[in-house]
Coordinates of C-alpha atoms in Angstrom, one line a residue:
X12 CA 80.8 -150.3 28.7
X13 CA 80.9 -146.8 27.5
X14 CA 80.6 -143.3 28.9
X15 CA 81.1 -139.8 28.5
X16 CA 82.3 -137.0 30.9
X17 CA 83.7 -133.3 31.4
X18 CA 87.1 -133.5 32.0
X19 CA 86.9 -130.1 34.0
X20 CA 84.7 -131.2 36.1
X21 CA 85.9 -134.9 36.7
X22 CA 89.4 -133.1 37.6
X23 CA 88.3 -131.0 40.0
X24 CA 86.4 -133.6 41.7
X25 CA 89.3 -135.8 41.6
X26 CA 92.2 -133.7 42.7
X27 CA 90.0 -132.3 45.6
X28 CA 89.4 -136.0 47.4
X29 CA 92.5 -137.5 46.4
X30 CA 94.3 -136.0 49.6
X31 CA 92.6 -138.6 51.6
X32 CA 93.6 -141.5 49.6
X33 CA 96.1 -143.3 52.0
X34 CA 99.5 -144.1 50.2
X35 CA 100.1 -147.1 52.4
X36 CA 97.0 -149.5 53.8
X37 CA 96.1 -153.0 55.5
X38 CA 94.1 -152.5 52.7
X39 CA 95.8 -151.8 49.0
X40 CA 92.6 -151.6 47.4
X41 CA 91.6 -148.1 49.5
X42 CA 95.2 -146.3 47.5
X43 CA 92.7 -146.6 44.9
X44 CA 89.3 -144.6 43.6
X45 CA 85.8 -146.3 43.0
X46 CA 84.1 -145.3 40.3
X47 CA 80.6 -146.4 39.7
X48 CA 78.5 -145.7 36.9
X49 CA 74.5 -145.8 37.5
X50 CA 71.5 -144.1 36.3
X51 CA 73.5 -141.9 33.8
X52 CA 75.7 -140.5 36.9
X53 CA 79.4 -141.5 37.8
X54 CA 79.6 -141.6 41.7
X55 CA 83.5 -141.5 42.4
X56 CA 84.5 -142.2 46.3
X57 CA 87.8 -142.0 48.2
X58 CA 88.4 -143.6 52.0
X59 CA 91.2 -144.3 54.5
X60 CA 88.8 -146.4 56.5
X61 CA 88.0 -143.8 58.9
X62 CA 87.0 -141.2 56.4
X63 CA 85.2 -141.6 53.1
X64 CA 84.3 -139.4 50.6
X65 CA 81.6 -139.6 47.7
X66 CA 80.9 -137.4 44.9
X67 CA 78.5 -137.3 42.3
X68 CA 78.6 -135.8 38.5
X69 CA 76.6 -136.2 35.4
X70 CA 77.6 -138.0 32.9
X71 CA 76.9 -136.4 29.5
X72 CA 76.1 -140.2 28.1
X73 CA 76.8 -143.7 28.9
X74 CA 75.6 -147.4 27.7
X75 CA 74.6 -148.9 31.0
X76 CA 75.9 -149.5 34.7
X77 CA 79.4 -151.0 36.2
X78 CA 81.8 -150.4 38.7
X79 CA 86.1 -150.5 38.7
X80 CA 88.6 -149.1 40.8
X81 CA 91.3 -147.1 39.7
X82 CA 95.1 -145.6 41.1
X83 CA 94.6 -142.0 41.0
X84 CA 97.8 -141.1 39.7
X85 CA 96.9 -143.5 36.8
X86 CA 94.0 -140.9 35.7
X87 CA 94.8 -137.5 37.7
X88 CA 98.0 -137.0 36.1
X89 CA 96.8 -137.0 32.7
X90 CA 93.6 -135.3 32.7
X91 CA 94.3 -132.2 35.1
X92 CA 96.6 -131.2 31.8
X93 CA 93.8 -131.5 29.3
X94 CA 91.7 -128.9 27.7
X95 CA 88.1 -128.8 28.7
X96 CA 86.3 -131.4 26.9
X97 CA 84.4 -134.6 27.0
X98 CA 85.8 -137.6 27.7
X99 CA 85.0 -141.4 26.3
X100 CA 85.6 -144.0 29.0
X101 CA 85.9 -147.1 27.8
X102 CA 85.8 -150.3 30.4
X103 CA 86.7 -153.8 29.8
X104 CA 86.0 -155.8 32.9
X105 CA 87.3 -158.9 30.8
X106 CA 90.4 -157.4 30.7
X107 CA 90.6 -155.1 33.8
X108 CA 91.4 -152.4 31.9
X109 CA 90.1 -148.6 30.9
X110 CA 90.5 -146.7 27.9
X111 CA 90.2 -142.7 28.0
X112 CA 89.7 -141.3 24.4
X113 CA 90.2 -137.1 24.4
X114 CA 90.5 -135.0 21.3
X115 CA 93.6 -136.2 19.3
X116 CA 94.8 -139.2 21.4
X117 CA 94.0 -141.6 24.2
X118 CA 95.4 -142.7 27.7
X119 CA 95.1 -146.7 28.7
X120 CA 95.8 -148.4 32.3
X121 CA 94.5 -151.3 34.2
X122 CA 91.4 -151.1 36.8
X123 CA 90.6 -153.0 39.8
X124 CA 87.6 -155.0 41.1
X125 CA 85.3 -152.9 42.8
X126 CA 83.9 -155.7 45.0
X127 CA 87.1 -155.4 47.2
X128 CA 86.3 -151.6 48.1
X129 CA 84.5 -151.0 51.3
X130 CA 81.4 -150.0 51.1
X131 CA 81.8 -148.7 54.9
X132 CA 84.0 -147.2 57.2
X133 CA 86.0 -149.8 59.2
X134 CA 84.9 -149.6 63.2
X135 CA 87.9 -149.1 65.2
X136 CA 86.9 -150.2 68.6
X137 CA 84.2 -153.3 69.9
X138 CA 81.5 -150.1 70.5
X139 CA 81.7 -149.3 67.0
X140 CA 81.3 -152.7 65.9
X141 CA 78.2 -153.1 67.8
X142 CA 76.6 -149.7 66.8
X143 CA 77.4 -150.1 63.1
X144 CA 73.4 -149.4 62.5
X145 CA 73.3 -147.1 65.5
X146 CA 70.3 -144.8 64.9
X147 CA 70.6 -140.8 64.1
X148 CA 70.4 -138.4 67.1
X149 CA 70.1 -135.5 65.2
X150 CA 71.1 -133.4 62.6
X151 CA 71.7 -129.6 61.9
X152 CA 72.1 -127.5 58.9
X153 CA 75.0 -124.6 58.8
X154 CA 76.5 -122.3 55.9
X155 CA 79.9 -123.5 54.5
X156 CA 81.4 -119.8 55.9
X157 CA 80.4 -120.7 59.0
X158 CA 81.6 -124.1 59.3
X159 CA 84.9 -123.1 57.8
X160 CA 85.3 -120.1 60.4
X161 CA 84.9 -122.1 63.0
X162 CA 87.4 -124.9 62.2
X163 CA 89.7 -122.1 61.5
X164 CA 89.3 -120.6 64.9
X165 CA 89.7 -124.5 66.6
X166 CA 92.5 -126.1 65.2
X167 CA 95.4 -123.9 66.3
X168 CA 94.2 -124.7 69.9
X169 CA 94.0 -128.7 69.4
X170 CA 96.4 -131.2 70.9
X171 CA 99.1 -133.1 69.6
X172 CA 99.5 -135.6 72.6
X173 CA 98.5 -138.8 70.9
X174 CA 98.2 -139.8 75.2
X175 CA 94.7 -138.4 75.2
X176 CA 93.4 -138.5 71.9
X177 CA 89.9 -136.5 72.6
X178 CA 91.7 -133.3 73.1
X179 CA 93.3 -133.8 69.2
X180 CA 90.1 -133.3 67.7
X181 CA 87.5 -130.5 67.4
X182 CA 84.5 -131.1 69.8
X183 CA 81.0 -129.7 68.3
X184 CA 78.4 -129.2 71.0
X185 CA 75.1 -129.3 70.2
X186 CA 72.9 -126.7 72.5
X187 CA 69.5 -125.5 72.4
X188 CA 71.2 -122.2 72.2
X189 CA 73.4 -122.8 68.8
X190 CA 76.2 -125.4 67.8
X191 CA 79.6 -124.5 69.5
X192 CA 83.1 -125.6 68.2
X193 CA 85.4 -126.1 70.8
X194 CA 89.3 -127.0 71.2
X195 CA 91.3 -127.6 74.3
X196 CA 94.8 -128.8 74.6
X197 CA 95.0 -128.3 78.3
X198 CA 97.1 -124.8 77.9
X199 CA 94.9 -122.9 75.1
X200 CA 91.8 -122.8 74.6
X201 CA 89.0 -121.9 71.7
X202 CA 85.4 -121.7 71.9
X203 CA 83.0 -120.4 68.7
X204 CA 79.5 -120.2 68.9
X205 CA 76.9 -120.0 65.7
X206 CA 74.1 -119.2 67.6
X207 CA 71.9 -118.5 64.1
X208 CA 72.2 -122.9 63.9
X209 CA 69.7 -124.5 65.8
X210 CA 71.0 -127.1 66.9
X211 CA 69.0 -129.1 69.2
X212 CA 65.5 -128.7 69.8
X213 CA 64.9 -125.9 73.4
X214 CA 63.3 -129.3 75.3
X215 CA 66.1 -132.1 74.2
X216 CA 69.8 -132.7 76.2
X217 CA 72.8 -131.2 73.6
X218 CA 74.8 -133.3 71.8
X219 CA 78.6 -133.5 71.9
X220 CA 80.7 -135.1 69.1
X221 CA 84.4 -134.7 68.6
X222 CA 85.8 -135.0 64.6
X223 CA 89.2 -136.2 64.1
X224 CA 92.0 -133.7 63.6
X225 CA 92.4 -135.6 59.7
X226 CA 88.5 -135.0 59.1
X227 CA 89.0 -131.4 60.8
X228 CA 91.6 -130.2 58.4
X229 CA 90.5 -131.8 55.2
X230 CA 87.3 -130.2 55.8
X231 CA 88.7 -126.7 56.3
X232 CA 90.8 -126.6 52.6
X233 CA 88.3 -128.7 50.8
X234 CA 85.1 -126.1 51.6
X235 CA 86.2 -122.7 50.2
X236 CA 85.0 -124.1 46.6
X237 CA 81.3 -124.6 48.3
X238 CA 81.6 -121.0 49.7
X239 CA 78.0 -119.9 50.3
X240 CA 76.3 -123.5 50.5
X241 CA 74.5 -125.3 53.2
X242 CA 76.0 -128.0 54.9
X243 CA 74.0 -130.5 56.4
X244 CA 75.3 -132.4 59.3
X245 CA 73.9 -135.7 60.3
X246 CA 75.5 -137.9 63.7
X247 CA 75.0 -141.0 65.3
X248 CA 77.2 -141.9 68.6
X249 CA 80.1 -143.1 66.4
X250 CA 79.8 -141.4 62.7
X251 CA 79.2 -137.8 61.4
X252 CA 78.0 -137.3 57.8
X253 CA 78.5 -133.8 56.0
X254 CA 76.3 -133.2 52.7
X255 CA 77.1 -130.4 51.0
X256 CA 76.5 -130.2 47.0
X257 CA 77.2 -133.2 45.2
X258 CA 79.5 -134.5 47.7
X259 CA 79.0 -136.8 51.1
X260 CA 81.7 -136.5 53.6
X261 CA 81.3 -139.3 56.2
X262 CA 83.6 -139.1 59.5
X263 CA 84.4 -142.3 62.2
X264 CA 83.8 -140.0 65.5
X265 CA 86.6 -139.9 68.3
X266 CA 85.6 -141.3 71.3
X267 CA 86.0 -140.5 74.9
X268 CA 84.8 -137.8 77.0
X269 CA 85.7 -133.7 76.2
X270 CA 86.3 -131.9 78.8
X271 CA 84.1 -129.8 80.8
X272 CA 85.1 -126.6 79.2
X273 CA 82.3 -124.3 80.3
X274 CA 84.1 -124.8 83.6
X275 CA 87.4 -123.3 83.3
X276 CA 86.2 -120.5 81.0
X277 CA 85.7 -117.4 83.9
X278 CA 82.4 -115.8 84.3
X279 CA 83.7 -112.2 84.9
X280 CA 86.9 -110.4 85.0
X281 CA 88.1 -107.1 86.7
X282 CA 90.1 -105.7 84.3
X283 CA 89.5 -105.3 80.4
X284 CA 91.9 -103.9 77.6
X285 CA 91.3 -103.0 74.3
X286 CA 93.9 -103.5 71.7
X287 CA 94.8 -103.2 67.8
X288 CA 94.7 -107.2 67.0
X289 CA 96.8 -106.6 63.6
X290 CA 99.7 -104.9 65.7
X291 CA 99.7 -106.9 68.3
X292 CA 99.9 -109.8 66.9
X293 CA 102.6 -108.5 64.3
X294 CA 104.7 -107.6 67.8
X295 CA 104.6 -111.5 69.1
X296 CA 104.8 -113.2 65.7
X297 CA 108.3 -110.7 65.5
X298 CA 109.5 -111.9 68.7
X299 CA 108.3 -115.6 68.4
X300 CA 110.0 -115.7 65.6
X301 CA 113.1 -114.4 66.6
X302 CA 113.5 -116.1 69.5
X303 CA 113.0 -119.4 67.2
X304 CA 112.0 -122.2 70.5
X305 CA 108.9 -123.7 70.8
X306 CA 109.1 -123.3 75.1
X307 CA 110.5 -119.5 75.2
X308 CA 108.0 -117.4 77.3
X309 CA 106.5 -114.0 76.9
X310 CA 105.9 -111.3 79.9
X311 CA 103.0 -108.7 79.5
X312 CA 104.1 -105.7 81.6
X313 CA 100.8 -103.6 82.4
X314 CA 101.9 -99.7 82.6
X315 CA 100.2 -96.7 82.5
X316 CA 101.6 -96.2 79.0
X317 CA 100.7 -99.8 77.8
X318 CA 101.8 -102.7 77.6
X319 CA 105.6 -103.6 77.8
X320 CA 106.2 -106.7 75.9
X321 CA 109.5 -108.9 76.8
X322 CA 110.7 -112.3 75.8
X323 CA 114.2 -113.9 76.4
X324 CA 116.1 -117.4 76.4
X325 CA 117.6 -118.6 79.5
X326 CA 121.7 -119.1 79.3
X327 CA 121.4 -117.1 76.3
X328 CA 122.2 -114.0 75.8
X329 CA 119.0 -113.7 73.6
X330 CA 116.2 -111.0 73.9
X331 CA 113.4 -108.6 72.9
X332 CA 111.5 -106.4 74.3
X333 CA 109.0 -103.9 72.4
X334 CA 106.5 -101.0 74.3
X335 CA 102.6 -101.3 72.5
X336 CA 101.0 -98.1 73.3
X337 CA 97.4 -98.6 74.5
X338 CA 95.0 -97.4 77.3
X339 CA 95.3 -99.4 80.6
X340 CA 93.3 -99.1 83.6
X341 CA 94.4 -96.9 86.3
X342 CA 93.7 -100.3 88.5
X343 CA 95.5 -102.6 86.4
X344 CA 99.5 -103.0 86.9
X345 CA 100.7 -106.2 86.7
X346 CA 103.0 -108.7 84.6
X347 CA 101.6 -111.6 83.7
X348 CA 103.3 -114.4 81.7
X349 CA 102.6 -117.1 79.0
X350 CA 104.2 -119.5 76.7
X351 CA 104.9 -117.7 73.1
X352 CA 103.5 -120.9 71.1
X353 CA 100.4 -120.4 73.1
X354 CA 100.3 -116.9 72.5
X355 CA 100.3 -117.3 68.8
X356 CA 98.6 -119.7 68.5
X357 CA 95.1 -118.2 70.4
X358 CA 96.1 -115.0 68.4
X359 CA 95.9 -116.5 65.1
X360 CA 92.3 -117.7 65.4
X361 CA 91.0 -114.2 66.1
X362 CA 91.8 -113.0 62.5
X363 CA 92.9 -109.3 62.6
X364 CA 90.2 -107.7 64.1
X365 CA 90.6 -105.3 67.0
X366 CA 90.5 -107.3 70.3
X367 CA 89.6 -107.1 73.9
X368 CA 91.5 -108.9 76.6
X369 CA 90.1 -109.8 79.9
X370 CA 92.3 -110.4 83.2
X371 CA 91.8 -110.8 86.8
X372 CA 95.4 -111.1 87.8
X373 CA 99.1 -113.5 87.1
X374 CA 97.4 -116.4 88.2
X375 CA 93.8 -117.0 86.2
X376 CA 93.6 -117.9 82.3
X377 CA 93.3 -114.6 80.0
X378 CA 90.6 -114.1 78.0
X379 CA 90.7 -113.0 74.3
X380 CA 87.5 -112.0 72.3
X381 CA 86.9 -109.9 69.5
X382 CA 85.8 -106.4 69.8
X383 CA 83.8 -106.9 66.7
X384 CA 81.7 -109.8 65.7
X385 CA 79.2 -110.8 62.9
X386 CA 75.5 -111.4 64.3
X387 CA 74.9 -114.2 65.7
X388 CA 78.6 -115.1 66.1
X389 CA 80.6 -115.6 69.4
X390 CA 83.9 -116.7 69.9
X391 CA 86.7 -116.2 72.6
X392 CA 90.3 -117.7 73.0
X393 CA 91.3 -118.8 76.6
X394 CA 95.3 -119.4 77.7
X395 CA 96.5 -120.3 80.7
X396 CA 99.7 -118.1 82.5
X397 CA 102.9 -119.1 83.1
X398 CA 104.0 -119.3 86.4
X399 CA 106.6 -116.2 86.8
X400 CA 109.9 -116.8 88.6
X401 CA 110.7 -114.4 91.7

């Protein structure tokens, strides 16, 4: 069996699903691709059992049908450091081997059967297992931009606690009013609204599923080359599948119960103060970094000048302190404290616009929001204070 490709475009595809191709597995046929030939396309697919990935090119000839596996290393290596051209496949399933003829030479290793790959993701719990033909219970179509700009605004604020897994992942809300990304790990908080997506029809209960922090990330570097697409989203209780091009991204949901976040999120506050976002940040980032600790805590002084920013280690005779210039209301003098990490962390999903911060006083969660925001778009950062010590 015979068949002819781009090597270009077979690399590209390659390299960019090749991150989720697990190095060790209860199953040592998923360290390797499957490639299937049909109709005149090659439909190449990478999994870890709880995310799987297909994508689809044309071939520019081929003899027939057939299917192999193959160690991505095996085939990466060599053709990411080829020319563009087309290249001849040639499989031997008698010998479980494939030949790769390029312009002036040819590269030869051994293939797998491609009867031992999965041809689903593996249910992790007895729920999953008895929904594997769960029905759809909705869908939604977004822009890549906007799917991208809101993971990048999320996964700063998710959890690392393996002890409640939920909070590691990235909820998406389905609303009548938009789609909503939301993060949480119990200290920080982020919260983005597309309110151009409509998500659920006005009549219908939202939806809420959480993605995996894996899925989350590989999803965030992997759609920059799509910039501009649609991305169709389709869910069922226990699985999320993202179309977008060529490519099928299919997801095993987490499961458990996100927090009520529209809860802790405060309806009004007192005091607001606008800030430069680039500078500001610049000022914490210098201290945070400085400082060098994970735990070290940051005091916003509120002054009729501005802001007085301060930051030591205790039994260390370590410390900075900077003055931000900025107007302050006359009504608003108070210090307020929170963990630098934190600080940084809501910061850094707010790209480097100017920003607005809303208090009430030491004791409630500060609000964060952009002073300027594309149409359509919403999205605020929540963190909780630090209790100060008399």
């Amino acid at each position: 069996m015979e068949f002819k490709i781009s090597s270009g475009e077979l690399s590209s595809l390659l390299q960019s699903i090749a991150k989720i191709v697990p190095l060790n597995s209860t199953l040592p046929i998923l360290s390797h691709f499957l490639f299937e030939i049909e109709n005149g396309s090659l439909h190449v697919t990478a999994s870890d059992q709880s995310l799987r990935i297909s994508g689809v090119l044309p071939l520019l000839s081929s003899e027939g049908n057939c299917s192999f596996t193959v160690r991505p290393k095996d085939v990466i290596d060599y053709i990411k450091n080829l020319p563009e051209q087309p290249l001849s496949f040639s499989y031997s399933q008698e010998n479980s081997s494939v030949s790769v003829a390029f312009d002036g030479g040819y590269f030869k290793f051994v293939c797998s059967d491609a009867s031992l790959y999965p041809r689903k993701l593996a249910p992790v719990s007895l729920q999953q297992k008895q929904a594997e033909e769960e029905p759809v219970l909705h869908n939604a179509t977004l822009t890549v931009d906007t799917l991208r700009h809101a993971l990048d605004a999320s996964l700063p604020a998710v959890a690392t606690d393996e002890k409640r897994p939920v909070l590691t992942g990235v909820c998406m809300d389905f609303i009548p009013e938009g789609l909503t990304f939301v993060a949480t790990n119990g200290f920080i908080l982020t919260k983005m609204c597309d309110l151009k997506t409509q998500a659920v029809p006005a009549k219908e209960e939202h939806q809420r599923i959480v993605l995996p922090p894996k899925t989350a990330n590989f999803l965030r570097g992997f759609l920059p080359r799509y910039a501009g697409e649609p991305v169709h989203i389709t869910y069922t209780q226990s699985k999320a599948v993202f179309s977008l091009g060529s490519v099928e991204i299919s997801t095993l949901l987490l499961a458990g119960r996100f927090p009520n976040y529209a809860s802790i999120i405060p309806s009004e506050s007192p005091h607001q103060v606008h800030i430069d976002g680039k500078r500001f940040t610049n000022v914490i980032k210098r201290i945070y970094t400085f400082l060098a600790e994970d735990k070290s805590v940051v005091k916003l002084q509120f002054t009729e000048q501005g802001i007085v920013i301060s930051s030591g280690l205790f039994g260390e005779e370590k410390m900075a302190q900077e003055s931000f210039p900025c107007e302050v209301p006359d009504n608003l003098r108070m210090t307020i404290a929170f963990g630098t990490h934190d600080l940084v962390q809501i910061l850094s999903c707010m790209g480097e616009s100017d920003l607005v911060f809303h208090l009430a006083d030491q004791t409630r969660p500060l609000l964060v929001k952009p002073s300027d925001l594309e149409e359509g778009k919403d999205l605020l950062g929540l963190i909780v204070p630090k209790t100060l010590s008399a």
